[in-house]
Structures are given as C-alpha cells and as structure tokens.
Coordinates of C-alpha atoms and ligand atoms in Angstrom, one line a residue:
X255 CA -35.2 -24.1 -35.0
X256 CA -32.7 -21.2 -34.9
X257 CA -35.4 -18.6 -35.4
X258 CA -37.0 -19.4 -32.1
X259 CA -37.4 -16.5 -29.7
X260 CA -39.7 -15.3 -27.0
X261 CA -42.2 -13.9 -29.5
X262 CA -42.6 -17.3 -31.3
X263 CA -45.9 -19.0 -30.8
X264 CA -46.7 -21.9 -28.5
X265 CA -48.1 -24.9 -30.4
X266 CA -50.9 -26.9 -28.7
X267 CA -52.7 -29.9 -30.0
X268 CA -55.4 -32.5 -29.1
X269 CA -57.3 -35.2 -30.9
X270 CA -60.1 -32.6 -31.3
X271 CA -61.7 -29.8 -29.5
X272 CA -61.0 -31.0 -25.9
X273 CA -57.7 -29.2 -25.7
X274 CA -59.5 -25.9 -26.0
X275 CA -60.1 -26.3 -22.3
X276 CA -56.3 -26.2 -21.8
X277 CA -56.0 -23.3 -24.3
X278 CA -58.6 -21.3 -22.3
X279 CA -56.4 -21.7 -19.2
X280 CA -53.3 -20.8 -21.1
X281 CA -54.8 -17.6 -22.6
X282 CA -55.7 -16.5 -19.1
X283 CA -52.5 -17.4 -17.3
X284 CA -50.1 -16.3 -20.1
X285 CA -51.4 -13.0 -21.6
X286 CA -48.2 -12.3 -23.5
X287 CA -48.1 -15.5 -25.4
X288 CA -49.3 -16.4 -28.9
X289 CA -50.8 -19.8 -29.6
X290 CA -51.4 -22.1 -32.6
X291 CA -54.0 -24.7 -31.6
X292 CA -54.5 -27.8 -33.8
X293 CA -57.4 -30.2 -33.2
X294 CA -57.2 -33.5 -35.1
X295 CA -60.9 -34.0 -35.3
X296 CA -60.7 -36.0 -38.6
X297 CA -58.7 -38.6 -36.7
X298 CA -60.6 -38.5 -33.4
X299 CA -61.0 -40.3 -31.1
X300 CA -57.4 -41.1 -30.1
X301 CA -58.5 -42.9 -27.0
X302 CA -59.7 -46.1 -28.7
X303 CA -56.7 -46.3 -31.2
X304 CA -53.5 -48.3 -30.8
X305 CA -50.6 -46.5 -29.1
X306 CA -48.5 -46.7 -32.3
X307 CA -51.1 -44.9 -34.3
X308 CA -51.6 -42.2 -31.8
X309 CA -47.8 -41.7 -31.7
X310 CA -47.6 -41.4 -35.5
X311 CA -50.5 -38.9 -35.6
X312 CA -48.9 -36.9 -32.8
X313 CA -45.5 -36.9 -34.5
X314 CA -47.1 -35.6 -37.7
X315 CA -48.7 -32.7 -35.8
X316 CA -45.6 -31.8 -33.9
X317 CA -43.6 -31.7 -37.1
X318 CA -46.2 -29.4 -38.6
X319 CA -46.1 -27.1 -35.5
X320 CA -42.3 -27.0 -35.6
X321 CA -42.4 -25.9 -39.2
X322 CA -44.5 -22.9 -38.0
X323 CA -41.7 -22.0 -35.6
X324 CA -43.4 -23.0 -32.4
X325 CA -41.1 -22.4 -29.4
X326 CA -42.8 -25.1 -27.2
X327 CA -45.5 -27.7 -27.6
X328 CA -48.3 -28.5 -25.3
X329 CA -49.9 -31.9 -25.8
X330 CA -53.4 -30.9 -24.6
X331 CA -54.5 -34.5 -24.5
X332 CA -53.9 -37.2 -21.9
X333 CA -54.1 -40.0 -24.4
X334 CA -51.5 -38.5 -26.8
X335 CA -49.2 -37.7 -23.9
X336 CA -49.3 -41.2 -22.7
X337 CA -48.6 -42.6 -26.2
X338 CA -46.2 -40.0 -27.6
X339 CA -44.6 -37.6 -25.1
X340 CA -41.6 -39.6 -24.1
X341 CA -40.7 -40.5 -27.7
X342 CA -41.2 -37.0 -29.0
X343 CA -39.1 -35.5 -26.1
X344 CA -36.2 -37.8 -27.1
X345 CA -36.6 -36.9 -30.7
X346 CA -36.7 -33.2 -30.0
X347 CA -34.5 -32.7 -26.9
X348 CA -34.2 -28.9 -27.3
X349 CA -37.9 -28.3 -27.6
X350 CA -40.0 -27.9 -24.5
X351 CA -42.8 -30.5 -24.8
X352 CA -45.4 -30.3 -22.0
X353 CA -47.8 -33.1 -21.5
X354 CA -50.8 -34.0 -19.3
X355 CA -51.9 -36.8 -17.0
X356 CA -55.1 -37.5 -15.1
X357 CA -55.0 -35.5 -11.9
X358 CA -54.7 -38.5 -9.5
X359 CA -52.2 -36.8 -7.4
X360 CA -54.4 -33.9 -6.2
X361 CA -57.4 -36.2 -5.9
X362 CA -55.3 -38.5 -3.7
X363 CA -55.2 -35.6 -1.1
X364 CA -59.0 -35.7 -0.9
X365 CA -59.2 -39.4 -0.4
X366 CA -60.2 -40.7 3.0
X367 CA -62.5 -43.7 3.4
X368 CA -64.5 -43.4 0.2
X369 CA -63.6 -43.7 -3.5
X370 CA -62.2 -41.4 -6.2
X371 CA -63.6 -42.0 -9.7
X372 CA -61.0 -41.5 -12.5
X373 CA -62.5 -40.9 -15.9
X374 CA -60.3 -41.2 -18.9
X375 CA -60.1 -42.8 -22.3
X376 CA -59.4 -46.5 -22.7
X377 CA -56.0 -45.7 -24.2
X378 CA -54.9 -43.5 -21.2
X379 CA -56.1 -46.0 -18.7
X380 CA -54.3 -48.9 -20.5
X381 CA -51.0 -47.0 -20.8
X382 CA -47.8 -47.5 -18.8
X383 CA -47.9 -43.9 -17.7
X384 CA -51.2 -44.3 -16.0
X385 CA -50.0 -47.6 -14.3
X386 CA -47.1 -45.7 -12.9
X387 CA -49.4 -42.9 -11.6
X388 CA -51.8 -45.4 -10.2
X389 CA -49.1 -47.2 -8.3
X390 CA -48.3 -43.9 -6.6
X391 CA -51.7 -42.3 -6.1
X392 CA -54.3 -45.1 -6.9
X393 CA -55.5 -45.8 -3.3
X394 CA -59.3 -45.7 -3.4
X395 CA -59.3 -44.9 -7.1
X396 CA -61.7 -46.6 -9.4
X397 CA -60.6 -46.1 -13.0
X398 CA -63.4 -45.8 -15.5
X399 CA -62.5 -46.0 -19.2
X400 CA -65.1 -44.0 -21.1
X401 CA -65.3 -45.0 -24.8
X402 CA -67.8 -42.7 -26.6
X403 CA -67.8 -39.9 -24.0
X404 CA -65.4 -37.5 -25.8
X405 CA -67.7 -37.6 -28.8
X406 CA -70.3 -35.5 -26.9
X407 CA -67.9 -32.7 -26.4
X408 CA -66.6 -33.1 -30.0
X409 CA -70.2 -32.5 -31.3
X410 CA -70.6 -29.6 -28.9
X411 CA -73.3 -31.5 -27.1
X412 CA -72.6 -30.5 -23.5
X413 CA -76.0 -31.2 -22.1
X414 CA -79.1 -33.3 -23.1
X415 CA -80.6 -36.7 -22.5
X416 CA -78.2 -38.9 -24.5
X417 CA -75.3 -37.6 -22.4
X418 CA -77.2 -37.9 -19.2
X419 CA -78.1 -41.5 -20.1
X420 CA -74.5 -42.3 -20.9
X421 CA -73.3 -41.0 -17.6
X422 CA -76.2 -42.6 -15.6
X423 CA -75.0 -46.0 -17.0
X424 CA -71.4 -45.2 -16.2
X425 CA -72.0 -44.1 -12.6
X426 CA -74.8 -46.6 -11.7
X427 CA -72.5 -49.1 -10.0
X428 CA -71.2 -46.4 -7.6
X429 CA -74.6 -44.9 -6.6
X430 CA -74.3 -46.2 -3.0
X431 CA -70.6 -45.4 -2.6
X432 CA -69.1 -42.3 -1.0
X433 CA -67.5 -40.5 -3.9
X434 CA -64.8 -38.1 -2.7
X435 CA -63.6 -36.7 -6.0
X436 CA -64.0 -37.2 -9.7
X437 CA -60.9 -36.9 -11.9
X438 CA -61.6 -35.6 -15.4
X439 CA -58.7 -37.4 -17.1
X440 CA -59.4 -36.3 -20.6
X441 CA -59.5 -32.7 -21.8
X442 CA -62.8 -33.2 -23.6
X443 CA -64.5 -34.1 -20.3
X444 CA -63.9 -30.7 -18.8
X445 CA -66.6 -29.3 -21.1
X446 CA -69.0 -32.0 -19.8
X447 CA -68.5 -30.8 -16.2
X448 CA -72.0 -29.6 -15.5
X449 CA -73.5 -32.9 -16.7
X450 CA -71.1 -34.9 -14.6
X451 CA -71.5 -32.7 -11.5
X452 CA -75.3 -33.3 -11.6
X453 CA -74.5 -36.9 -10.4
X454 CA -72.2 -35.8 -7.6
X455 CA -73.5 -32.7 -5.8
X456 CA -70.8 -31.0 -3.8
X457 CA -68.0 -33.4 -4.9
X458 CA -64.9 -31.8 -6.4
X459 CA -64.3 -32.4 -10.1
X460 CA -60.5 -32.2 -10.8
X461 CA -58.8 -31.6 -14.1
X462 CA -55.1 -31.1 -14.9
X463 CA -55.4 -27.9 -16.9
X464 CA -54.1 -25.3 -14.4
X465 CA -51.2 -27.5 -13.4
X466 CA -50.3 -28.1 -17.1
X467 CA -50.2 -24.4 -17.8
X468 CA -48.1 -23.7 -14.7
X469 CA -45.7 -26.3 -16.0
X470 CA -45.7 -24.6 -19.4
X471 CA -44.7 -21.3 -17.8
X472 CA -42.0 -22.9 -15.7
X473 CA -40.4 -24.6 -18.8
X474 CA -40.5 -21.4 -20.8
X475 CA -38.9 -19.5 -17.9
X476 CA -36.2 -22.2 -17.6
X477 CA -35.2 -21.8 -21.3
X478 CA -35.7 -18.0 -21.3
X479 CA -38.5 -18.2 -23.8
X480 CA -41.3 -16.7 -21.8
X481 CA -42.7 -13.6 -23.6
X482 CA -43.1 -10.3 -21.8
X483 CA -44.7 -8.4 -24.7
X484 CA -48.4 -8.4 -25.3
X485 CA -49.1 -9.5 -28.9
X486 CA -51.5 -7.7 -31.1
X487 CA -54.9 -9.3 -30.5
X488 CA -55.4 -10.4 -34.1
X489 CA -52.1 -12.4 -34.0
X490 CA -52.7 -14.0 -30.6
X491 CA -54.5 -17.1 -31.6
X492 CA -54.6 -19.4 -34.7
X493 CA -57.1 -22.2 -34.6
X494 CA -56.5 -25.1 -37.0
X495 CA -58.3 -28.4 -37.4
X496 CA -58.2 -31.5 -39.6
X497 CA -62.0 -31.5 -39.3
X498 CA -62.6 -28.3 -41.4
X499 CA -64.5 -25.2 -40.7
X500 CA -67.3 -26.9 -38.7
X501 CA -64.8 -28.1 -36.1
X502 CA -63.1 -24.7 -36.0
X503 CA -66.6 -23.2 -35.3
X504 CA -67.1 -25.6 -32.4
X505 CA -63.7 -24.6 -31.0
X506 CA -64.7 -20.9 -31.2
X507 CA -67.9 -21.7 -29.3
X508 CA -66.0 -23.6 -26.6
X509 CA -63.6 -20.7 -26.2
X510 CA -66.7 -18.7 -25.2
X511 CA -68.1 -21.5 -23.0
X512 CA -69.1 -20.2 -19.5
X513 CA -67.2 -22.4 -17.0
X514 CA -68.9 -22.7 -13.7
X515 CA -65.8 -23.5 -11.6
X516 CA -68.0 -24.8 -8.8
X517 CA -70.1 -27.0 -11.0
Ligands
LIG1919 N1 -58.9 -35.2 -25.3 C1 -58.1 -36.4 -25.2 C2 -57.6 -36.7 -23.9 O1 -57.3 -35.9 -23.1 C3 -58.6 -37.7 -25.9 C4 -60.0 -37.9 -26.4 C5 -59.9 -38.9 -27.5 O2 -59.4 -38.6 -28.6 O3 -60.2 -40.1 -27.3 O4 -57.3 -37.8 -23.5

C-alpha cells in the first residue's frame, strides 16, 4: 500500500445498491475525493446470511478495493459493518475502515414517553454490535428486523402497492402507539423513505449517512489523506457490481433520485 496518497480513491461497498445513499452524501460533502463503489448484488441480501459468510464476502471485496489502491474503505452497509468491520480493521491496521450502525444514538435524543422504531436487517439486529448499542440507547426502542425489505430498493421499486402492503404489515402492531422517530438502520431503506414516511406523518426518519461521511472526513484528516484537489469529473466515480450492467443502471438511477429530506 505504499502508493497511497491524497489523490487515491476511496473504496465503498454494500451488499447491493443501498450504499449509493451513502455515496450520494459523500459526493456532496467531499467534492475533492474520487470514489470506487462496489455493490455485491449477486450475493445480496447479506442481512439474512450467517455472519461468517458476510465476513468472507466483505473481505473479498476489501481485498479487491485495496488492489485498486483505495486509501480508505467505507462499509456502506450496517450488516457488513456488524459482521466484518472489527476483523478487517485488525487485519489492515493502517487502512482507515469506516463502518455504519443504526442511528439509535440520535434517535435516543428524540425519545420521551413514546417509542422509537428501529428498522434493520435480521443480521444487524442479531449482531453483538447492535446489542451493545441497544444497551446504551435502546430505551423505548422497538427493533424491527425486516427480511425482504431491502429487495424493493434493490429492484429500484421505491413506491407501489407491494411495498405499501409489506410496510402496512410491519407497522400494524404500532398503529396506536406514539412513534417519536423511525431509524433507517439499513442503507437500502433510505431509498424507501417516502413510502415509510406515509405511515408516520411528521415523524423524523433518521439514517446514519451524514454521520458516516463526517467520520470518513475526520479519519482522512487524521492520517493526512484528505484530498484538496478537485478530480476531473470523468475520473471521479467508478461504479462496479457483481450484479452486472442492470445493477449498475439501478445505481445510476439512484444517484439521480430526488431526496425529499423532509419526507
Ligand atoms: N444495505 C445493507 C445494510 O445496510 C444490507 C441489506 C442486505 O443485504 O440485507 O444493512
């Protein structure tokens, strides 16, 4: 890794297209950085796989990104962070590896006498990392594992009756509760924001994307690898996917997605 310098790209990966929601934030906050994004659509979902399997898929991707001279890695996936971040950090101690976790901490500040719904994959919710987070900020939090939900985003299906029906079933038990915040603890769910918000008018939906990118900037500053030179626009972003051209096309569409931050 001797060739690393400020102009080297940042590698980012997810089980599929969800991490594009993190990439969008990074492209905005870090205009001088180049990115290589890898979506592992062929192996998605990660959230219903065993931890060991997610670790080995993540390790394979990180090795591939290192071969492309990435100066830092962002695990744009809560599930892969939970399964792999600690092991990968000890394997590559000199490489900044930034992970994600469901935003229970900021949601905790909104909690009063109602409940906070925390949506994440079964793998994230079953993980040790989540248990630790829950012990600190879990007061009033109802954790909802959502098998099958990421697939809507993966198909680019961000609205429509099947999605509405899935969410109606998921949220039915809480119809009479005072919901104070909804945590989007999977990067795919950020793209389903409008559909989720329809069930909770006026309730904040919280994701970890901004915080993750702030953390990326801090880590790059610490190791003096933050770029201050704008790259040529055609070298700024490389999109790669194990799911072929169709998945890359979905990524491109999601890069253009109009986020209604107040949705
Ligand atoms: N996007 C991923 C996350 O943030 C996981 C989705 C999946 O592969 O199950 O947790």
